[in-house]
PDB file of C-alpha atoms and ligand atoms in Angstrom:
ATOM      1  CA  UNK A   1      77.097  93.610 109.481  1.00 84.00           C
ATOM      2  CA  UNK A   2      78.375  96.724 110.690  1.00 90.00           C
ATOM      3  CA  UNK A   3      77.592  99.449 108.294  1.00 87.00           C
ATOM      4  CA  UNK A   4      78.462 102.484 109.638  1.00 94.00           C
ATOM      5  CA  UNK A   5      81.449 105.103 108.948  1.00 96.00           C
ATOM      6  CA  UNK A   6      83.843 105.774 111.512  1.00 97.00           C
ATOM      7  CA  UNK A   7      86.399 108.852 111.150  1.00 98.00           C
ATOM      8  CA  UNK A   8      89.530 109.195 113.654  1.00 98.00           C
ATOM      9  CA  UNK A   9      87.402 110.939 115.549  1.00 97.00           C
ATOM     10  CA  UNK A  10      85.005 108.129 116.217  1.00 96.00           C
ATOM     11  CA  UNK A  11      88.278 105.478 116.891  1.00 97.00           C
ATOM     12  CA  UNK A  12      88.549 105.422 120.383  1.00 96.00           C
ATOM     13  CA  UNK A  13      85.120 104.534 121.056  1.00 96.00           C
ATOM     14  CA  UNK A  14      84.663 101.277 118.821  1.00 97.00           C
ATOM     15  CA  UNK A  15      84.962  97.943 119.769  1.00 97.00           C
ATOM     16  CA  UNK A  16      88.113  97.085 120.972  1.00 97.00           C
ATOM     17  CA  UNK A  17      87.824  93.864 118.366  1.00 97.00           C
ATOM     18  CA  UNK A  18      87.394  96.837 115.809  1.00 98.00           C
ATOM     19  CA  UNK A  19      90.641  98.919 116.702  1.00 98.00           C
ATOM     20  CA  UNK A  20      92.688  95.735 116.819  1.00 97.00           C
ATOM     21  CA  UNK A  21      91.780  94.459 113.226  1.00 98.00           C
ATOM     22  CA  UNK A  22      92.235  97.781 112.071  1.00 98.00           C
ATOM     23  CA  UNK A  23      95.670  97.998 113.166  1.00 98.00           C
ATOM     24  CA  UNK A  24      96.425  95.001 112.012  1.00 97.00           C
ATOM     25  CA  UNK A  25      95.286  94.584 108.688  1.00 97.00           C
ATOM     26  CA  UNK A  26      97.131  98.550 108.839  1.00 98.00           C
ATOM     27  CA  UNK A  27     100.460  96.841 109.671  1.00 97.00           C
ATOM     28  CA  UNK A  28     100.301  94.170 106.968  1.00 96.00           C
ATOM     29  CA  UNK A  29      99.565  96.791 104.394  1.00 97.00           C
ATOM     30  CA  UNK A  30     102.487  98.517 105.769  1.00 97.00           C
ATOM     31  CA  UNK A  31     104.628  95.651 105.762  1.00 97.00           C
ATOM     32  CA  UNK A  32     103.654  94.537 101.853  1.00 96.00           C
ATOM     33  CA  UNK A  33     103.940  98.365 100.660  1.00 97.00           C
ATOM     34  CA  UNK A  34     107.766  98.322 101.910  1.00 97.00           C
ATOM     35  CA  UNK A  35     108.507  94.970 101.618  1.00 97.00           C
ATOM     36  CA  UNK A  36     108.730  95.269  97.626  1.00 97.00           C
ATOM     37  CA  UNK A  37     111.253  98.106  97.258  1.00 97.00           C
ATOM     38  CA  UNK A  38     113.592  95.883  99.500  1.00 97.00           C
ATOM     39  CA  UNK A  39     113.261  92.931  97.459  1.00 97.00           C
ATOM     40  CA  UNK A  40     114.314  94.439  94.459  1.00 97.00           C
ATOM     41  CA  UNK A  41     115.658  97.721  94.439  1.00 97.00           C
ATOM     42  CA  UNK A  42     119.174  96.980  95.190  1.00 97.00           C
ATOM     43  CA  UNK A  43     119.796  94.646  92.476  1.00 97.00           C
ATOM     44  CA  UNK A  44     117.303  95.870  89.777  1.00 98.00           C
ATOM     45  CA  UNK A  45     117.438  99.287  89.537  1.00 97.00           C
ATOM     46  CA  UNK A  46     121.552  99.529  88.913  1.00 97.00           C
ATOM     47  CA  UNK A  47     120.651  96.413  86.433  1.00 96.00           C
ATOM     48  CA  UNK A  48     117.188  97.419  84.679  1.00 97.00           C
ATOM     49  CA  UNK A  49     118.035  96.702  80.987  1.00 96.00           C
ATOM     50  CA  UNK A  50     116.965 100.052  79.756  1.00 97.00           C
ATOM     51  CA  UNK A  51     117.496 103.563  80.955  1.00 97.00           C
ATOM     52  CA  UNK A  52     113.546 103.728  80.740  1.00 97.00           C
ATOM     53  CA  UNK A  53     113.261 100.349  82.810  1.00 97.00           C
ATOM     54  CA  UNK A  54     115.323 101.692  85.021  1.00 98.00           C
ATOM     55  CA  UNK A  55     113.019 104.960  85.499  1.00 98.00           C
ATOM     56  CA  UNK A  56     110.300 102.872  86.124  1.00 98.00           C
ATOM     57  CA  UNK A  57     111.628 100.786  88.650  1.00 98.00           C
ATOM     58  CA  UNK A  58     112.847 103.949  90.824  1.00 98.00           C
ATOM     59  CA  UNK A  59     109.234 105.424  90.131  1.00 98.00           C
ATOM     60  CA  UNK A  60     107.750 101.976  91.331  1.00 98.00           C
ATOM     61  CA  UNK A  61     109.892 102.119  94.595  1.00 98.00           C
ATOM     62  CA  UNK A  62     109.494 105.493  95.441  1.00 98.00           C
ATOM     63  CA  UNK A  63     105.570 104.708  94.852  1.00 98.00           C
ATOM     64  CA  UNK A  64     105.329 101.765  97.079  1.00 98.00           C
ATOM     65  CA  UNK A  65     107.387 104.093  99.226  1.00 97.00           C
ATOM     66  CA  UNK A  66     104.284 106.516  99.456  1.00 98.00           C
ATOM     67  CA  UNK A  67     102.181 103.706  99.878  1.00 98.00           C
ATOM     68  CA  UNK A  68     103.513 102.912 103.141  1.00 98.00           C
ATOM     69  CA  UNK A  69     104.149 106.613 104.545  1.00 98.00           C
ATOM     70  CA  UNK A  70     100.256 106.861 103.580  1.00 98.00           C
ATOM     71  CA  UNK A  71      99.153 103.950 105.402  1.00 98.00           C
ATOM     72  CA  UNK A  72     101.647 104.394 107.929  1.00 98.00           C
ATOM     73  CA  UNK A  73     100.286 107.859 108.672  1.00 98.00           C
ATOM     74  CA  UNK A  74      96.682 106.376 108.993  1.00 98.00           C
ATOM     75  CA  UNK A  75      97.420 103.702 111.838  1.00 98.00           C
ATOM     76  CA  UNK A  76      99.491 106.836 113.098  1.00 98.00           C
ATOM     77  CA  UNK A  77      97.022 108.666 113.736  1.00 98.00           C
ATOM     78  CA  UNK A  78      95.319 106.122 116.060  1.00 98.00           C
ATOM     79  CA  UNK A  79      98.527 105.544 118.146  1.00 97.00           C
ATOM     80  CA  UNK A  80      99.443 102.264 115.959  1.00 97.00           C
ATOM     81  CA  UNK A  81     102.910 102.560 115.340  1.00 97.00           C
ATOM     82  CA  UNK A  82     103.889 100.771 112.331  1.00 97.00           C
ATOM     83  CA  UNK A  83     107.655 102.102 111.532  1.00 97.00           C
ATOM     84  CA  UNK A  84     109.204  98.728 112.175  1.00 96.00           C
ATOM     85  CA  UNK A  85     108.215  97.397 109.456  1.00 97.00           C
ATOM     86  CA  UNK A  86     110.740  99.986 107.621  1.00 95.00           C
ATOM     87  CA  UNK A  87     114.069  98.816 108.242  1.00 91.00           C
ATOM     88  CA  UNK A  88     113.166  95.142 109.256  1.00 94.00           C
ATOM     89  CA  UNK A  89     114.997  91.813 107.347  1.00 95.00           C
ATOM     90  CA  UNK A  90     113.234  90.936 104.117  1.00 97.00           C
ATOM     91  CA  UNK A  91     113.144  87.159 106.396  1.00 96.00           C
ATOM     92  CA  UNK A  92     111.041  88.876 108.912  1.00 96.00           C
ATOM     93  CA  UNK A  93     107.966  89.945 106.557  1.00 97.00           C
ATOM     94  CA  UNK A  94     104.387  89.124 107.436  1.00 95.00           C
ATOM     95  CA  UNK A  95     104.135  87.825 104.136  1.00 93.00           C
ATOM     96  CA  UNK A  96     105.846  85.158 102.391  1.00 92.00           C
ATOM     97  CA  UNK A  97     106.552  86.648  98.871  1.00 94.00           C
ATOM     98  CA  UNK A  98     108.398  89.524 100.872  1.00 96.00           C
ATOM     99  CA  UNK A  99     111.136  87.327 102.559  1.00 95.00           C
ATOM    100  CA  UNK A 100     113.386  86.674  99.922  1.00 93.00           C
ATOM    101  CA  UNK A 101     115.548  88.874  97.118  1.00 96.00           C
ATOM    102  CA  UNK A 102     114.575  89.386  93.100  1.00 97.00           C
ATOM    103  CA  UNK A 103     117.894  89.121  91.311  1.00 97.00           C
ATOM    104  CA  UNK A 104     116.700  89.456  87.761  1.00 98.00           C
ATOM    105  CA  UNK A 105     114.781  91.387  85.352  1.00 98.00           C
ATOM    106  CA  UNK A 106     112.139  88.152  84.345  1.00 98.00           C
ATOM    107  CA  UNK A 107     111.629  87.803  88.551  1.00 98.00           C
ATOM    108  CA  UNK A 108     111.348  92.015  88.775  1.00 98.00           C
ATOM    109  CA  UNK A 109     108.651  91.420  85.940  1.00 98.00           C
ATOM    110  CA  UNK A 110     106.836  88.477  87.069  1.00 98.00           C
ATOM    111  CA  UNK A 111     106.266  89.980  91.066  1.00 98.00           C
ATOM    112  CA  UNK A 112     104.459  92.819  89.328  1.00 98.00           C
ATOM    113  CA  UNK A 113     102.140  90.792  87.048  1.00 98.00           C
ATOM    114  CA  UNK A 114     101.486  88.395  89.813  1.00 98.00           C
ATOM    115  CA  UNK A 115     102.165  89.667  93.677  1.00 97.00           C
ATOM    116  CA  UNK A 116     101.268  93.412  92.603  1.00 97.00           C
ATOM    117  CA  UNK A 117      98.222  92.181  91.291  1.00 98.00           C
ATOM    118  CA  UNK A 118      97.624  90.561  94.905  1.00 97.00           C
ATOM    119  CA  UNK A 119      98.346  93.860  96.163  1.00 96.00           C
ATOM    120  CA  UNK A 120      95.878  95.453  93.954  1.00 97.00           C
ATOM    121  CA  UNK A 121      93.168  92.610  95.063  1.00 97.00           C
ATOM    122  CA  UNK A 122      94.308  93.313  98.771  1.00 96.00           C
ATOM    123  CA  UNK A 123      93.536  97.030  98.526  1.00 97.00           C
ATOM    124  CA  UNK A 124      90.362  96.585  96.722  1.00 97.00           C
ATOM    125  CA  UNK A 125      89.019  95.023  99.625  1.00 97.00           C
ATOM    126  CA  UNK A 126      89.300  98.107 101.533  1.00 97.00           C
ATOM    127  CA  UNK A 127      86.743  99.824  98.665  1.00 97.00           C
ATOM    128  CA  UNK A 128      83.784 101.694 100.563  1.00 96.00           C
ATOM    129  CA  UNK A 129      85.327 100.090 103.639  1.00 97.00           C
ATOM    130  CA  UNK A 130      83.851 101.432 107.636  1.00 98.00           C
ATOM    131  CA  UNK A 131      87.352 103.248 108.278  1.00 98.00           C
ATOM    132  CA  UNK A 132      87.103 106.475 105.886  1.00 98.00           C
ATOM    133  CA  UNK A 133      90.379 107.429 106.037  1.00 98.00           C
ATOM    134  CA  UNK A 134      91.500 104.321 104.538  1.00 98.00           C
ATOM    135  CA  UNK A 135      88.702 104.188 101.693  1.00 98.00           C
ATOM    136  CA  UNK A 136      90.220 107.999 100.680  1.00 98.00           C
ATOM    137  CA  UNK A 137      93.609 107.089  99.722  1.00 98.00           C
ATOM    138  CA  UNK A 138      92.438 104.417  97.731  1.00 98.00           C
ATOM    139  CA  UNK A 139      92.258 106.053  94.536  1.00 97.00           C
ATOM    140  CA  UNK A 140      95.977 107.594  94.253  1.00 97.00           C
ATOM    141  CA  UNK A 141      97.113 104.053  95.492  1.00 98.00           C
ATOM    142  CA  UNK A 142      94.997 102.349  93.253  1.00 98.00           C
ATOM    143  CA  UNK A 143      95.953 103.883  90.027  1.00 98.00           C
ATOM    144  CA  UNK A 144      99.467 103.591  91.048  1.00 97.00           C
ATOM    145  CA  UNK A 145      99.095  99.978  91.581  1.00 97.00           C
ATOM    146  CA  UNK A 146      97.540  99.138  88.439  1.00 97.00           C
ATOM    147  CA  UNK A 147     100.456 101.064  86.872  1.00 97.00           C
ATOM    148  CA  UNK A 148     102.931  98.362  88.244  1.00 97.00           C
ATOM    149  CA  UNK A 149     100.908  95.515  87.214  1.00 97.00           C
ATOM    150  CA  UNK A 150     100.564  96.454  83.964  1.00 98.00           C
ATOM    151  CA  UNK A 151     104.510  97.291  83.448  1.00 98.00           C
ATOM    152  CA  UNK A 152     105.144  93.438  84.896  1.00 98.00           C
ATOM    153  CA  UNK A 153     102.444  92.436  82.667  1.00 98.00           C
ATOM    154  CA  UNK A 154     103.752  94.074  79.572  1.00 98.00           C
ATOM    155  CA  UNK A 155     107.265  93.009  80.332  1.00 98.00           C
ATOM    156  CA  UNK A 156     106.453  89.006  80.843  1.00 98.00           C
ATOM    157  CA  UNK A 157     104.380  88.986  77.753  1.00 98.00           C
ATOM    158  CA  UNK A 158     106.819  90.658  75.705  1.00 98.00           C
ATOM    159  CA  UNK A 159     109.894  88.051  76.976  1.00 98.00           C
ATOM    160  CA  UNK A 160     106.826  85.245  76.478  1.00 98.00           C
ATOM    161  CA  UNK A 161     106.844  86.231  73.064  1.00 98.00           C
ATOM    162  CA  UNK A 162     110.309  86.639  72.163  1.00 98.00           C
ATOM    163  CA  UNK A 163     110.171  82.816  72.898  1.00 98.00           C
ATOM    164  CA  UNK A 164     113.459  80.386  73.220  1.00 98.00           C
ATOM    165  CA  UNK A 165     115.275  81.227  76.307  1.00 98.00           C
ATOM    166  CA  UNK A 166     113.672  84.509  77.156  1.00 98.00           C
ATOM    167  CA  UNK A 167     109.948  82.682  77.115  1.00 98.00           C
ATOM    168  CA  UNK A 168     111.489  79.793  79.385  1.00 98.00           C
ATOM    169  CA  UNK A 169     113.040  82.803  81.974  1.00 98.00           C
ATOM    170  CA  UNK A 170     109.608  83.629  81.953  1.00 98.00           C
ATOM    171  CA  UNK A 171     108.027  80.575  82.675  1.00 98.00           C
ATOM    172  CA  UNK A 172     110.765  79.653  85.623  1.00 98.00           C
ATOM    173  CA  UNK A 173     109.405  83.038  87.008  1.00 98.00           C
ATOM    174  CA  UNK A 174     105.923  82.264  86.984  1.00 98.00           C
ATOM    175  CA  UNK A 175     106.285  78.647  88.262  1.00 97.00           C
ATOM    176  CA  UNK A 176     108.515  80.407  91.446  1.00 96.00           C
ATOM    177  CA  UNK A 177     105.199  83.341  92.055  1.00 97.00           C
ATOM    178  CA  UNK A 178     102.421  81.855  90.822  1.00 97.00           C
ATOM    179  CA  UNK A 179     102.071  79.769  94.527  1.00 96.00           C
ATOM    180  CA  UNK A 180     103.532  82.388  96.363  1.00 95.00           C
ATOM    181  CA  UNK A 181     100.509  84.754  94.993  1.00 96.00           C
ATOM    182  CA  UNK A 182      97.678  82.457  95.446  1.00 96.00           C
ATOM    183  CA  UNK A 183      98.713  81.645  99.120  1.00 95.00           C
ATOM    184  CA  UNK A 184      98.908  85.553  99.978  1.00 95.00           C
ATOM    185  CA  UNK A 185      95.276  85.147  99.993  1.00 95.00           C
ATOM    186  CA  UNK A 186      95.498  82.907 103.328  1.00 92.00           C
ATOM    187  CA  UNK A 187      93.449  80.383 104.607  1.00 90.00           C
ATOM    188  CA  UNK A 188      89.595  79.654 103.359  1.00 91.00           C
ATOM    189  CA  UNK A 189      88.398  78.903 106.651  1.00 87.00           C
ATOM    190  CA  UNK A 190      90.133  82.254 108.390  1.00 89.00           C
ATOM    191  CA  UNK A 191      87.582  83.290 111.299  1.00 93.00           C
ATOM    192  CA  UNK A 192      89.522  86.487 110.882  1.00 94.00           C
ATOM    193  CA  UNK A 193      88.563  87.460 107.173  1.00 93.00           C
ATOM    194  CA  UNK A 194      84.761  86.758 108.763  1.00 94.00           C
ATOM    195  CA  UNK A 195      85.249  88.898 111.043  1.00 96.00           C
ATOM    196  CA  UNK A 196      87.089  91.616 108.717  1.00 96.00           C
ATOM    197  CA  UNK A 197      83.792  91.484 106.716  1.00 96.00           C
ATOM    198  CA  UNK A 198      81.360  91.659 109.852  1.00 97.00           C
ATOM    199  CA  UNK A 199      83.224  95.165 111.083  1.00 97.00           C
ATOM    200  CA  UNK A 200      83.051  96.317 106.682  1.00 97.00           C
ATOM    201  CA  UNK A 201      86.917  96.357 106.788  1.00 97.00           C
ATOM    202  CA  UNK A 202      87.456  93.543 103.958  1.00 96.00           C
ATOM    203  CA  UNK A 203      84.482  92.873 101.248  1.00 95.00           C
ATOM    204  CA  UNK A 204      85.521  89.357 100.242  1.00 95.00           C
ATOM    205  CA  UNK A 205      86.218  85.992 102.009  1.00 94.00           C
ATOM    206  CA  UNK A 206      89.824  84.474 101.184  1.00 95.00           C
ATOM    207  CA  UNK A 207      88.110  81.973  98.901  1.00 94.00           C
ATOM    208  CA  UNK A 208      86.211  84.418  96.512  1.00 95.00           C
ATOM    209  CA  UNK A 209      89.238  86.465  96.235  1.00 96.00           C
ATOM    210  CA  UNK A 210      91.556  83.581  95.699  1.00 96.00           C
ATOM    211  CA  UNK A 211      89.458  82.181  93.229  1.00 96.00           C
ATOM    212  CA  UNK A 212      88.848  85.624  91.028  1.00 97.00           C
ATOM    213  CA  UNK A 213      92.863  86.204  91.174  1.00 98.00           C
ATOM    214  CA  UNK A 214      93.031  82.662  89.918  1.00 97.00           C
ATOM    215  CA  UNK A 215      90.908  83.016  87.223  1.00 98.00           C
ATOM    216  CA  UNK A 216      92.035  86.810  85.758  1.00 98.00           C
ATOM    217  CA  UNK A 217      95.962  85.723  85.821  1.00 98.00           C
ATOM    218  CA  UNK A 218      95.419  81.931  84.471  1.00 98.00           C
ATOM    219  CA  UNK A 219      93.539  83.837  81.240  1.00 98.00           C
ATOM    220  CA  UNK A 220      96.650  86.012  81.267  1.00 98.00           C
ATOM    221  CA  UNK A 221      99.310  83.313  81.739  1.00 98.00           C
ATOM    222  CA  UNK A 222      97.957  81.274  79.191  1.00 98.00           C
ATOM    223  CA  UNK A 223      97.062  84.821  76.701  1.00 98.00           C
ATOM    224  CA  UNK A 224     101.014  84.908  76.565  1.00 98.00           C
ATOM    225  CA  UNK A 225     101.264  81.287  75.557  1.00 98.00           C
ATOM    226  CA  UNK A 226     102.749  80.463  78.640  1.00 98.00           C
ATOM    227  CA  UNK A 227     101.625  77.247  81.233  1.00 98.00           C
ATOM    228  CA  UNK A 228      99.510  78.142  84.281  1.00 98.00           C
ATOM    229  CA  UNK A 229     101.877  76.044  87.364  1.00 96.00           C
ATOM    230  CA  UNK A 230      99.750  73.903  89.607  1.00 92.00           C
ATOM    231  CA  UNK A 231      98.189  75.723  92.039  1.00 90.00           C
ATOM    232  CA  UNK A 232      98.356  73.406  94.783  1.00 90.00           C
ATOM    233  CA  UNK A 233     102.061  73.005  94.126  1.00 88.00           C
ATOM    234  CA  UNK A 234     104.103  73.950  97.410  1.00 86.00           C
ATOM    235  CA  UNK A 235     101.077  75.813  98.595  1.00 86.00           C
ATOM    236  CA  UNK A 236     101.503  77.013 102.211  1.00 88.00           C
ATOM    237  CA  UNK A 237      97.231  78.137 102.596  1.00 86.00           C
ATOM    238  CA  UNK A 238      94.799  75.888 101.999  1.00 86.00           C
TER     239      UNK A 238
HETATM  240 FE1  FE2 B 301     101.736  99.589  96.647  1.00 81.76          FE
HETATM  241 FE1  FE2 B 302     102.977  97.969  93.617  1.00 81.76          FE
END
């Protein structure tokens, strides 16, 4: 296990296996950050039910917005260009919750129990990670993240509750992201994600992750009286 901590300084003279899993884990955190704003900002934020739903929505775009020109700005700094990931089709993202469109509110709410909470999981791994520039926007990103989760959160549970129609919007929403979460995990036997961990650039396999996401949002799912989907429904990852 590598242990040490390298600073852009130190870039150029790692292992060239190093500088190209940096980049690219870099990219796909670049690509996620962006990806959500395009999925949902042009038909949620003129639609948000509320004027306050609305502000948050903006807030949560202009956040994930951040997100990227942050991580952008660290792969930047190494030569890794990232900025076509910006403007790119939604069909064209590295991952597949990103490729298609959220066209209502329960869909807007469900993506940020479920795929921000993958997003939160994703940057965690980067916690104490060998690349210090990374590990030291964590904690502005972080809190920001948890902040959409727990709007999505609030916002299922409180259409859960309402019951009738608005519960069954609900559950149609978490039967379409539940999959599409677990599988943004990728594959358990990923030689990659080993050798993420060997260079202290990811802390978890893709199992132990998968299975600790599994377990926090089933206890939710089924918290708000709602059915946890089969998780090997559709699934893309095994
Ligand atoms: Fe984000
Ligand atoms: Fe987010």
């Amino acid at each position: 296990m590598f242990r040490d901590k390298i600073e852009l300084k130190d870039f150029e003279k790692m292992d060239p296996e190093y500088k190209d899993l940096l980049g690219r884990v870099l990219a796909i955190q670049a690509d996620c950050e962006i990806g959500g704003p395009h999925l949902y900002v042009e038909d949620i934020l003129p639609n948000a039910p509320t004027k306050v739903d609305q502000l948050v929505v903006a807030r949560t775009a202009a956040e994930e917005v951040d997100h990227y020109r942050k991580i952008a700005r660290i792969a930047g700094d190494f030569g890794v260009d990232v900025s076509y990931v910006l403007s790119r089709p939604n069909q064209d993202r590295y991952v597949e919750a990103f490729r298609g469109k959220i066209t209502t509110w329960e869909d807007f709410a469900v993506f940020g129990l479920l795929i921000d909470r993958v997003g939160r999981y994703q940057l965690e791994e980067f916690i104490d990670c060998s690349y210090a520039p990374l590990d030291r926007i964590l904690p502005d990103v972080l809190r920001e993240e948890e902040g959409h989760l727990d709007f999505g959160t609030n916002k299922t549970a409180e259409m859960a509750a309402k019951g009738g129609e608005s519960k069954e919007r609900a559950q149609k929403a978490i039967n379409y992201w539940y999959v599409k979460g677990i599988d943004m995990f990728g594959r358990s036997d990923s030689k990659r994600s080993e050798r993420y961990r060997y260079w202290g650039l990811k802390r978890r396999s893709n199992t132990q992750a998968r299975q600790e996401y599994i377990k926090e949002v089933n206890s939710l799912i089924e918290k708000m009286g709602l059915q946890v989907p089969d998780p090997n429904k559709d699934r893309l990852y095994f």
